[in-house]
Structure formats: C-alpha cells, structure tokens
mmCIF file of C-alpha atoms and ligand atoms in Angstrom:
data_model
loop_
_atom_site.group_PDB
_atom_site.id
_atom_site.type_symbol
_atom_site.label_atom_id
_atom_site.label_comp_id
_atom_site.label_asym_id
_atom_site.label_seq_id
_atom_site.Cartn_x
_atom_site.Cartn_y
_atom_site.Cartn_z
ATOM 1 C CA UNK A 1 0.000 0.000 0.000
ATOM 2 C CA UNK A 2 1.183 3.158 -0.935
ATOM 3 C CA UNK A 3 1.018 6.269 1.393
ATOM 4 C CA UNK A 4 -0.044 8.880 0.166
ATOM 5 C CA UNK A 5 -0.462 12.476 1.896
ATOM 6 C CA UNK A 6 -2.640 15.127 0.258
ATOM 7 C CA UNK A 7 -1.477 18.884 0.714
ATOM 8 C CA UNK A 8 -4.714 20.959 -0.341
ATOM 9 C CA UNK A 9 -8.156 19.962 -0.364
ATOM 10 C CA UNK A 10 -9.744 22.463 -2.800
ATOM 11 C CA UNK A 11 -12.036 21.420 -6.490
ATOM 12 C CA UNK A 12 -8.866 19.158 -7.338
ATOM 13 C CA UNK A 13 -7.434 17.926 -4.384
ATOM 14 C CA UNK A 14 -11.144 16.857 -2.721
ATOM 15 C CA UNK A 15 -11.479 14.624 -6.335
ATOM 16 C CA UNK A 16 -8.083 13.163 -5.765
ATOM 17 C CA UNK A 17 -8.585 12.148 -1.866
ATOM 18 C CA UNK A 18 -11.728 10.306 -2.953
ATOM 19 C CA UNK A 19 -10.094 8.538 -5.612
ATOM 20 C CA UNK A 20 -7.348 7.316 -3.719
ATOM 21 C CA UNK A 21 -10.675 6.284 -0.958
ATOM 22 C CA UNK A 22 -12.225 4.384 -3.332
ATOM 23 C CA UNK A 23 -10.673 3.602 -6.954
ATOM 24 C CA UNK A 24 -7.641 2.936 -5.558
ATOM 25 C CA UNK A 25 -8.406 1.623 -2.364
ATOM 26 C CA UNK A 26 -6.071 -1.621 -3.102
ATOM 27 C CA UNK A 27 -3.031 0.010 -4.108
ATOM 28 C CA UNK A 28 -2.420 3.135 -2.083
ATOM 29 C CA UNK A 29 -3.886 4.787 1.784
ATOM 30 C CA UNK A 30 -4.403 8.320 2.130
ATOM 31 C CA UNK A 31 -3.124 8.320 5.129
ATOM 32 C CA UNK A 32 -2.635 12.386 6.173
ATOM 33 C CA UNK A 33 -4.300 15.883 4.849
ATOM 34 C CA UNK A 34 -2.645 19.352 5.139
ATOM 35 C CA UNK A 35 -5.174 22.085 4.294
ATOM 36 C CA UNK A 36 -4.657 25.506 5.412
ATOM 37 C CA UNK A 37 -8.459 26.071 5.717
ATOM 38 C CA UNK A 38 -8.978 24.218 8.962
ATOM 39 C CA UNK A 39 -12.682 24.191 8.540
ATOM 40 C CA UNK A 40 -13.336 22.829 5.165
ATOM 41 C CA UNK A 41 -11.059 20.168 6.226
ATOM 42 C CA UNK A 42 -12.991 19.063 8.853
ATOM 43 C CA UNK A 43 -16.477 19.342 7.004
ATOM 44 C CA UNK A 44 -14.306 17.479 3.746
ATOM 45 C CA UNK A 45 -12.996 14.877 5.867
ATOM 46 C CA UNK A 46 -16.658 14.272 7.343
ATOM 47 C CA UNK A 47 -17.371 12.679 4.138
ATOM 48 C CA UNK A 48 -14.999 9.963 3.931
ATOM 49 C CA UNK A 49 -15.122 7.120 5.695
ATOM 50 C CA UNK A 50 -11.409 6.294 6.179
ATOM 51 C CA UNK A 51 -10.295 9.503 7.502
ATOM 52 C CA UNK A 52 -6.736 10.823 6.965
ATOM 53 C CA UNK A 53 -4.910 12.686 9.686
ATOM 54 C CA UNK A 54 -5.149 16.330 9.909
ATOM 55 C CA UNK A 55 -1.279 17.278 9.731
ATOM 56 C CA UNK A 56 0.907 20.005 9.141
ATOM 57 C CA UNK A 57 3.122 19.507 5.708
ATOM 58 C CA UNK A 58 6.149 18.883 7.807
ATOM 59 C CA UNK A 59 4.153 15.793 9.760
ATOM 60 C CA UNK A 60 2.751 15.088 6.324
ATOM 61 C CA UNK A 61 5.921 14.268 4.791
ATOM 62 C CA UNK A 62 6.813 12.435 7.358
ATOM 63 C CA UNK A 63 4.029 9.977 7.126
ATOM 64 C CA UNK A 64 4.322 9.925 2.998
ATOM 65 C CA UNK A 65 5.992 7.927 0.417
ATOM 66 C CA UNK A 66 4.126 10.132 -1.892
ATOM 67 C CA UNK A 67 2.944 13.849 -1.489
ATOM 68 C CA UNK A 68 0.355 15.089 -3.871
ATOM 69 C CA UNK A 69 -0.067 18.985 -3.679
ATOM 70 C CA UNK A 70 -3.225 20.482 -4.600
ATOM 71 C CA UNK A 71 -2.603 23.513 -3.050
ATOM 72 C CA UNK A 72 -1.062 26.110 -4.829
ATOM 73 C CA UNK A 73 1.961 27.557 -6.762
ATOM 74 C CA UNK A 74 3.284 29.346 -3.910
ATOM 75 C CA UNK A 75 4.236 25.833 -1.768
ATOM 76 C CA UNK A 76 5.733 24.123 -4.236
ATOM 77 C CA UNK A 77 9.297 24.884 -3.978
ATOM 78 C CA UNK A 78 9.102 24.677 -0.254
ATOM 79 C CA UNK A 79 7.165 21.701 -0.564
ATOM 80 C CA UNK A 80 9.531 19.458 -3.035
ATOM 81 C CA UNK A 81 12.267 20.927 -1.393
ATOM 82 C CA UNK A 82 11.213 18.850 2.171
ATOM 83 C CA UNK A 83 10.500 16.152 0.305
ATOM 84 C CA UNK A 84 13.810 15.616 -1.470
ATOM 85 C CA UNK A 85 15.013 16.096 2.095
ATOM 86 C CA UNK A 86 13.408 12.998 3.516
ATOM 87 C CA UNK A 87 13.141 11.025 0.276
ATOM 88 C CA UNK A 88 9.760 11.074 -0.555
ATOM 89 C CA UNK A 89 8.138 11.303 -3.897
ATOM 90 C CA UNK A 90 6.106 13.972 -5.129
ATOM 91 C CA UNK A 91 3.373 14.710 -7.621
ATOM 92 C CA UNK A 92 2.594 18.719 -8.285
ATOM 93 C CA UNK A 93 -0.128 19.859 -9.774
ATOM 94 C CA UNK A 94 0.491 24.120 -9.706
ATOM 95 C CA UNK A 95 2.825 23.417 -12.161
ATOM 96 C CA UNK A 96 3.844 27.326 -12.500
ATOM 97 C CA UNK A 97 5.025 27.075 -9.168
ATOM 98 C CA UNK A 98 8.301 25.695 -11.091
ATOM 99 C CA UNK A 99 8.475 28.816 -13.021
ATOM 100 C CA UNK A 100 11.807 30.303 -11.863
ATOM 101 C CA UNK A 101 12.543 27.724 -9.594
ATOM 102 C CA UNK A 102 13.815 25.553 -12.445
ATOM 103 C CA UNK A 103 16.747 24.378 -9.925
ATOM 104 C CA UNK A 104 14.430 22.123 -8.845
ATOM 105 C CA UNK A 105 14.615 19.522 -11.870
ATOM 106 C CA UNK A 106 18.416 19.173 -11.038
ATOM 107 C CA UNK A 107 17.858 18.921 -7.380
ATOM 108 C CA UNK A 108 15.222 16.032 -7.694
ATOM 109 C CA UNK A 109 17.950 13.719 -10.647
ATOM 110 C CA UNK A 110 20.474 14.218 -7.899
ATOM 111 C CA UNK A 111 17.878 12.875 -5.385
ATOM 112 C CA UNK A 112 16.008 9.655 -4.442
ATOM 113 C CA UNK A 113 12.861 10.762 -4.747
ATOM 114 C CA UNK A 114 10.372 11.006 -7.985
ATOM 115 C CA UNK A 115 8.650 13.741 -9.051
ATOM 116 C CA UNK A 116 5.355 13.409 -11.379
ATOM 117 C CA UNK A 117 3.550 16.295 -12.850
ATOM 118 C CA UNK A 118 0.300 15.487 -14.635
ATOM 119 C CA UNK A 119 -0.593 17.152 -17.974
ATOM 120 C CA UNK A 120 -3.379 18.901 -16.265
ATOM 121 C CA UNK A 121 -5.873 20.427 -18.861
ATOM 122 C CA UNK A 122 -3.494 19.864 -21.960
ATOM 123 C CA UNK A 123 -3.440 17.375 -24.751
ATOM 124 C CA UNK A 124 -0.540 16.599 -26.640
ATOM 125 C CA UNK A 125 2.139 16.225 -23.889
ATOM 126 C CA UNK A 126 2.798 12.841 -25.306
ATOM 127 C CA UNK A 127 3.607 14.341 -28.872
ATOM 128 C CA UNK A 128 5.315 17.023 -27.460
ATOM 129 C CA UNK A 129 8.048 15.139 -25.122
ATOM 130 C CA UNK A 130 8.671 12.744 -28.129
ATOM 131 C CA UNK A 131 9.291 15.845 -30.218
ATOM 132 C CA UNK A 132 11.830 17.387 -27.239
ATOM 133 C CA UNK A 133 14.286 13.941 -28.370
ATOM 134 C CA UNK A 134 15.310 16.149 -31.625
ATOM 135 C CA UNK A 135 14.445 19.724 -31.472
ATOM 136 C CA UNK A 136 11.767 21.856 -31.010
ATOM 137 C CA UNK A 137 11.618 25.291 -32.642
ATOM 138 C CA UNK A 138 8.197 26.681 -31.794
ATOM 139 C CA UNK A 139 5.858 26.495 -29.112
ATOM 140 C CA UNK A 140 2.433 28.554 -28.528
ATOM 141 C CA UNK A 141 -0.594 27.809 -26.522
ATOM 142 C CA UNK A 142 -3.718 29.990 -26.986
ATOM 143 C CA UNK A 143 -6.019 29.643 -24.397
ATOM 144 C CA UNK A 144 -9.495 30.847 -24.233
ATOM 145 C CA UNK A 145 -11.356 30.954 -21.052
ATOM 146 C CA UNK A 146 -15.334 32.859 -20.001
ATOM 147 C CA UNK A 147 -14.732 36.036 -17.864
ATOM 148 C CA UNK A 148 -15.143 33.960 -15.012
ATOM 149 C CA UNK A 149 -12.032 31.702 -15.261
ATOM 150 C CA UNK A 150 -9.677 34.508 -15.576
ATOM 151 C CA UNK A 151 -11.207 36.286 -12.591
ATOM 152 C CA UNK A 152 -9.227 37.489 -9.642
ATOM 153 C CA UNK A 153 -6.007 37.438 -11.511
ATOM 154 C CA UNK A 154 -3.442 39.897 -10.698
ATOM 155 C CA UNK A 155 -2.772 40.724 -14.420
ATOM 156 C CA UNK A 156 -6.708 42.426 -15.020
ATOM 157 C CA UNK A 157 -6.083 44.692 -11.738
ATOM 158 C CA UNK A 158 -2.763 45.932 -12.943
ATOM 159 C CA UNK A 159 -4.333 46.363 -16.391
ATOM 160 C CA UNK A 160 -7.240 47.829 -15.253
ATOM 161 C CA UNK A 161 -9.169 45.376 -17.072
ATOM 162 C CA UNK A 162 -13.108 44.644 -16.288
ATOM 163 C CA UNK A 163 -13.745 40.744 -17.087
ATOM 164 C CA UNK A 164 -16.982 41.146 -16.432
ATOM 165 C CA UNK A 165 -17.786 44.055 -18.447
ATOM 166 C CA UNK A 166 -16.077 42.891 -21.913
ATOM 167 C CA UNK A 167 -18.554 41.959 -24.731
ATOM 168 C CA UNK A 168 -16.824 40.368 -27.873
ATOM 169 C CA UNK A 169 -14.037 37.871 -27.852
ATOM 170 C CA UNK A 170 -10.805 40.187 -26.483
ATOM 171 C CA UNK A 171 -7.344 39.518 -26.443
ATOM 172 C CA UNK A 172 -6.688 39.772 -22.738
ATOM 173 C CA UNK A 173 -2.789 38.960 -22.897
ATOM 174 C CA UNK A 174 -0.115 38.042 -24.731
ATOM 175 C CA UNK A 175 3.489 37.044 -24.098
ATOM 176 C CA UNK A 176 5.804 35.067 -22.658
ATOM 177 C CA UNK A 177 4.774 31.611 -20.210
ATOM 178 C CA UNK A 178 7.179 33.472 -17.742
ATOM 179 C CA UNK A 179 5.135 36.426 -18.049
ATOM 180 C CA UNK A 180 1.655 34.258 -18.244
ATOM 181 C CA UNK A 181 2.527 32.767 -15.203
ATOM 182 C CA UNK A 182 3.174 35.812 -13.424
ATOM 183 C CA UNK A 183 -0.101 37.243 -14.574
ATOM 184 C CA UNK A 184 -2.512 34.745 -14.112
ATOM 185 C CA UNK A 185 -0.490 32.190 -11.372
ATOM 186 C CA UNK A 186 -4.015 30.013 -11.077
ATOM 187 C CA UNK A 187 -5.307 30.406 -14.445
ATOM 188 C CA UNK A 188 -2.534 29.262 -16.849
ATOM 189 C CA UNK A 189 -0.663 25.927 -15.355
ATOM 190 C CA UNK A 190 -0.652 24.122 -18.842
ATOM 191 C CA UNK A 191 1.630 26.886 -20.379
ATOM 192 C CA UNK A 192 4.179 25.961 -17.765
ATOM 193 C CA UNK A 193 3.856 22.324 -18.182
ATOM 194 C CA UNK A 194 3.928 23.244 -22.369
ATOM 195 C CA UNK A 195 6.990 25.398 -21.802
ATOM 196 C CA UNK A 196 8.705 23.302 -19.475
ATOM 197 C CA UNK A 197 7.910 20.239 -21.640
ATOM 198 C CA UNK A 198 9.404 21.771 -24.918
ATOM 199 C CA UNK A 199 11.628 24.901 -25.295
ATOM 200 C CA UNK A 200 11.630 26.915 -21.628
ATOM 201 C CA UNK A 201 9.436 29.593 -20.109
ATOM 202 C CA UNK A 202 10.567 32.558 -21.730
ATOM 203 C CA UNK A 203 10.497 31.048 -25.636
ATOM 204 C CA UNK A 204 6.629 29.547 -25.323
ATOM 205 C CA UNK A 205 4.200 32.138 -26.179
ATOM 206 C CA UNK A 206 0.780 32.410 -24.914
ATOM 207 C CA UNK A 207 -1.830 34.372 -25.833
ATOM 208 C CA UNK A 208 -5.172 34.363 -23.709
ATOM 209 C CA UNK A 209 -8.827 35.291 -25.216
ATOM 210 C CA UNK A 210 -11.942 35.926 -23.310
ATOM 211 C CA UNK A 211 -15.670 36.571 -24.228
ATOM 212 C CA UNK A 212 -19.042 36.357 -22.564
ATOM 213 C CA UNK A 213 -19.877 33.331 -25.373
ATOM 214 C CA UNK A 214 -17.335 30.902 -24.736
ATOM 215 C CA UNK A 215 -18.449 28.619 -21.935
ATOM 216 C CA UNK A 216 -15.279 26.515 -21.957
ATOM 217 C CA UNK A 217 -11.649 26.549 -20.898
ATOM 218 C CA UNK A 218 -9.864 25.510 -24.572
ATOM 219 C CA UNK A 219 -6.182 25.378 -24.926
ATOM 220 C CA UNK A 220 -4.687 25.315 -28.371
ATOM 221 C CA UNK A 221 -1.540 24.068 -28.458
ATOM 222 C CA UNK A 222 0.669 24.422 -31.324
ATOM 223 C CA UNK A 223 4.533 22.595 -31.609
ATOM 224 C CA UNK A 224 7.131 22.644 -34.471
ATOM 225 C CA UNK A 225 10.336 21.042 -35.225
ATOM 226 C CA UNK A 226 12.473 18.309 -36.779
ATOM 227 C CA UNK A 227 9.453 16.162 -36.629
ATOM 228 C CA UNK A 228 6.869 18.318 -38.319
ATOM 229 C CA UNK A 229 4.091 20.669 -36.679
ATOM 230 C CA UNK A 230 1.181 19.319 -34.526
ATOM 231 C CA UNK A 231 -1.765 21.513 -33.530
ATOM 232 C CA UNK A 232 -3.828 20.052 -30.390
ATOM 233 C CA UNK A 233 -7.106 21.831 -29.189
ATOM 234 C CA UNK A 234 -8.912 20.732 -26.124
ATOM 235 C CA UNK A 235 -12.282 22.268 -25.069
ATOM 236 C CA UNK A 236 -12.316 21.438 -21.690
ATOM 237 C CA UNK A 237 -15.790 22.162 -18.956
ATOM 238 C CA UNK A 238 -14.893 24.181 -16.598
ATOM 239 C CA UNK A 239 -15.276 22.357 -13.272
ATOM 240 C CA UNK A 240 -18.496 22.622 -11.487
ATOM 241 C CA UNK A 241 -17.071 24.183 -8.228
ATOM 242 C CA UNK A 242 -13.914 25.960 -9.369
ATOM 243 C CA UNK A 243 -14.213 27.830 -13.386
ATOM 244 C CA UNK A 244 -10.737 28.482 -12.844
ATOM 245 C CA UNK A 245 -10.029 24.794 -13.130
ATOM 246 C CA UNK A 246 -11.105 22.589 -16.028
ATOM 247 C CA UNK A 247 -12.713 18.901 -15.044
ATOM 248 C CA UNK A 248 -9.523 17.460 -17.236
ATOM 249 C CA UNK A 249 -7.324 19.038 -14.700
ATOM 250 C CA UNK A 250 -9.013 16.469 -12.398
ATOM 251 C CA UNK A 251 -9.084 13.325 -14.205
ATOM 252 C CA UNK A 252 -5.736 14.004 -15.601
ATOM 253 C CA UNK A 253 -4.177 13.825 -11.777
ATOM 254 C CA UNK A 254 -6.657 10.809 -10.760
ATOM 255 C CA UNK A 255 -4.495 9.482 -14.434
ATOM 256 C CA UNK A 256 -1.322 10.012 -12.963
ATOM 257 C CA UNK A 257 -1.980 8.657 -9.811
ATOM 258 C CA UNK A 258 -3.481 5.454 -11.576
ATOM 259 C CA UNK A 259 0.187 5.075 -13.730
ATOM 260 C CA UNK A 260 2.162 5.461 -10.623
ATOM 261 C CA UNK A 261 0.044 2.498 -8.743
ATOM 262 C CA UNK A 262 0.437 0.853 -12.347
ATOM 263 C CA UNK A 263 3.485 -1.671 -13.596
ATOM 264 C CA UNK A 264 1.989 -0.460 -17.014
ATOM 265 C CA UNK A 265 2.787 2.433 -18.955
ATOM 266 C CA UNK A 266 1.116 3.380 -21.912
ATOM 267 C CA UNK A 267 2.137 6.453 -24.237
ATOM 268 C CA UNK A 268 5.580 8.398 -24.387
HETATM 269 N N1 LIG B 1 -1.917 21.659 -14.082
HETATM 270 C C1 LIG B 1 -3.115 22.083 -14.456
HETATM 271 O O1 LIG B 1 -3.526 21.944 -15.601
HETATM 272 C C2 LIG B 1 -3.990 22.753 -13.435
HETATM 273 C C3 LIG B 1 -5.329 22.956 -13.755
HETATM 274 C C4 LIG B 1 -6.128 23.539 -12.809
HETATM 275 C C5 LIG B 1 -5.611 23.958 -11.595
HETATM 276 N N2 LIG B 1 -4.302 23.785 -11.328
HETATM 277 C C6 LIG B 1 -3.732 24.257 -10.051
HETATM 278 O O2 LIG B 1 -4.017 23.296 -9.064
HETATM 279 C C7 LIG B 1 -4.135 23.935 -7.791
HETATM 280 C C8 LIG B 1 -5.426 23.489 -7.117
HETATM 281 O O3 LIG B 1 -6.539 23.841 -7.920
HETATM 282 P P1 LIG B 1 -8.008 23.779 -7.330
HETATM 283 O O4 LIG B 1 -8.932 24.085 -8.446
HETATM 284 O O5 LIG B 1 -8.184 22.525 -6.549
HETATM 285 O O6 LIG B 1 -7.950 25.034 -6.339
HETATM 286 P P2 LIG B 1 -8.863 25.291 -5.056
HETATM 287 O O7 LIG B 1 -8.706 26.735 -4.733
HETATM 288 O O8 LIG B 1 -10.223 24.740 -5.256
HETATM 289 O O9 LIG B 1 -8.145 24.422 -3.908
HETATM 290 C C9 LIG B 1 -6.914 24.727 -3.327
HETATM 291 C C10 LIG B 1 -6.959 24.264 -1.871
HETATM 292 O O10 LIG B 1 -5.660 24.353 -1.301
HETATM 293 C C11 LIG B 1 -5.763 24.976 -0.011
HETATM 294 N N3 LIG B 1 -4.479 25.629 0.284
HETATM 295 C C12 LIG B 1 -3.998 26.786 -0.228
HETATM 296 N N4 LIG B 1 -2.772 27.040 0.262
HETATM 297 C C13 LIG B 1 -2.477 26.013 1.102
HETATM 298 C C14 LIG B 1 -1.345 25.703 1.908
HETATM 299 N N5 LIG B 1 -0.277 26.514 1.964
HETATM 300 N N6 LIG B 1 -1.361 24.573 2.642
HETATM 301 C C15 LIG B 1 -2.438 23.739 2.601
HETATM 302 N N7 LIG B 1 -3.545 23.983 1.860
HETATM 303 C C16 LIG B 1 -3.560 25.105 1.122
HETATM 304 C C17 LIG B 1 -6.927 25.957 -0.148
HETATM 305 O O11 LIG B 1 -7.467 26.294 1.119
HETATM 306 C C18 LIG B 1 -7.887 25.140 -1.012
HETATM 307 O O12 LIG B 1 -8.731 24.310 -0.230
HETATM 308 C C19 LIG B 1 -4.071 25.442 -8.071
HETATM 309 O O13 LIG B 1 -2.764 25.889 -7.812
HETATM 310 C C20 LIG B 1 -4.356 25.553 -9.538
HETATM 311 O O14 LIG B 1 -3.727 26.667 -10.099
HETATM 312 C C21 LIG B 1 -3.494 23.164 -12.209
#
C-alpha cells in the first residue's frame, strides 16, 4: 500500500482524496491531509469514511511515500524541497510554481525521490516530449477561457481590465509563459507544463482570449520542429465548483496517480 499524503483539499485535491478512498483503495492509503483552511477540512474529511490525519506539511511528509499537492503555486518549492530532504516522492499539480525555480529539476535527478507532474488540462504532452528527443523550434498555446475563469487574476487589476464588463471575444494577454505565469499564477498551469515540456518559459508564447460566449476553458496548443508541426485543441468544462479549473485538470491527476500504482505504462 502506498502512502499517500494530500497537501490541499480544494475542487482538485477533494477529487483526488476520494479517488485514492475508493478507486484505488487496493493500491495506495491516504493516510494524512494538510489544508490551510482548517474548517473545510474538517467538514471534507466528514465525508470519507477512512479519515486521513489532519497534519501540518512537515508531519505530512513524514508519514508519505508520496505527497500530492493540490494547493497552490506558492508551496511548491518549499514543498519538493522537504520532500527531497526525507526522500519522498512527489506529484505537483500548480505546475507554474516551477516557473523560476527551475533548480528544482536538477535537485530532484540528484535525489532519491520522484517527481510526477500530470498534464493537467493539456493534450498533446505525449507528442510534445517525443518531439523534445530532436528539437523543437516553436511552441504557442492559446487559451481561451469565459470572464469567469480569468477572474481574480493579478494581471486584469494591474491592467485595469473589467472581465466582467467585456462583450466580444478580447485579447486579454499576450506574451511570454514566464510572463503568463506571473499574470494569471491560477489560471494558466498548462503553459508551464507546455513550456517546461518543450523549449523553456521565456520562448513559449501564450496568448489568452476571453468573451461572454465561450463557456469553456480551450487550450490550443501548437509545436514545431524536426518532426513536423502538430496543432492540439482541447475544449475542456470548466469544473463545477472551481471555473478556474477545467474537469480534465481532475481526471488528468486521478491518471497520474493510476500510472504510478500501475506496472503499465502506456504512451511516451
Ligand atoms: N496543471 C493544471 O492543468 C492545473 C489545472 C487547474 C488547476 N491547477 C492548479 O491546481 C491547484 C489546485 O486547484 P483547485 O482548483 O483545486 O484550487 P482550489 O482553490 O479549489 O483548492 C486549493 C486548496 O488548497 C488549499 N491551500 C492553499 N494554500 C495552502 C497551503 N499553503 N497549505 C495547505 N492547503 C492550502 C486551499 O485552502 C484550497 O482548499 C491550483 O494551484 C491551480 O492553479 C493546475
């Protein structure tokens, strides 16, 4: 059985702890919680039946042989750091957290511990990392999201922008996945998985679109190199309880979880 601690539980992390409950009740325990919201922990944890411990992430680790964080990009390099520390795997889901802390990738090969970061609400990761074994000249993600999923960023404040008050499809940003990051830290993780994944945070471009019609959170992804050009576009439903987040976001961890429990491994 595989221990696994849960750091956040929010829209994803909730989805996650009651896979691991249920789906996966044969492979892997969810044996501790870290939330920073002490009350929706308690009224979240009233709905399982096995009931994790209610730890801080230092007692979390300790517990773990696998920490999934669901929290937020802000704990991550904290977070992987500890667990590198006391050998424990990790799987990271605010993937921008890694955004100029790309020391981390050389401090987990020099470690004992594995670190596993789903592809979220993208397609075409597989394509992409098979690409990366020759060369990669271009990489661009255009995401389109409703008002809704893009509010509360810091970017729209600074600009002055008013996502609720736009009324045609608008070109909210465009840039760098450095710069994306920066501007909208919950709204754009599959940029830094894209960048990271192919040619590096300041080369990807992003561009982000918003308008009162669109009612989903699509990515268009667009690669060339030695191989060719491949153009990927997933319109993904915003999840029910979080527009920020799309519902692939959440089956593409409970995935990830499912390969790690697995001795097979299907794609790139
Ligand atoms: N990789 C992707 O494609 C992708 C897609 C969607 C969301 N995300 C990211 O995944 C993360 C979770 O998304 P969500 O929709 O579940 O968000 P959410 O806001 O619904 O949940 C986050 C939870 O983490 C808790 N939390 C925050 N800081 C914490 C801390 N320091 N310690 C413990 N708990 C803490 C919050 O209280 C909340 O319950 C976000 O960072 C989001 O940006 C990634």
């Amino acid at each position: 059985m595989l221990k696994i601690g849960l750091i956040g539980c929010g829209t994803i992390g909730s989805e996650i702890a009651r896979a691991i409950t249920d789906r996966f009740s044969q492979e892997a325990e969810l044996v501790a919680l870290c939330e920073i919201d002490e009350q929706k922990a308690k009224d979240f944890l009233d709905t399982l039946v096995k009931k994790p411990e209610l730890l801080s992430m230092d007692e979390l680790i300790q517990k773990s042989e696998l920490v999934v964080e669901a929290a937020g990009g802000e704990v991550v390099a904290e977070l992987v750091k500890k667990c590198l520390d006391k050998e424990v795997d990790v799987m990271a889901i605010s993937i921008g957290g890694f955004i100029g802390h790309e020391e981390l990738f050389e401090m987990v090969e020099k470690s004992k511990s594995r670190l596993y970061l789903p592809s979220g609400a993208l397609c075409g990761l597989d394509a992409v990392k098979a690409a990366k074994i020759s060369n990669i000249t271009r990489a661009e993600l255009i995401t389109r999201k409703p008002p809704k999923g893009l509010k509360g960023a810091p970017y729209l404040e600074k600009q002055n922008i008013d996502i609720d008050n736009i009324e045609k499809e608008t070109v909210i940003f465009e840039g760098s996945a450095k710069e994306a990051i920066k501007a909208f830290p919950k709204n754009i993780n599959v940029s830094a998985l894209l960048s990271l994944t192919s040619i590096g945070a300041d080369e990807t471009k992003v561009k982000i679109l918003s308008s009162p019609e669109f009612t989903r959170n699509s990515h268009q992804m667009i690669i060339e190199g030695d191989f060719g050009h491949i153009e990927t576009l997933s319109e993904n439903k915003p999840s029910p309880n979080n527009p920020k987040t799309s519902y692939l976001a959440v089956l593409s961890c409970i995935a990830c979880l499912k390969q790690i429990l697995s001795r097979v491994k299907l794609g790139t």
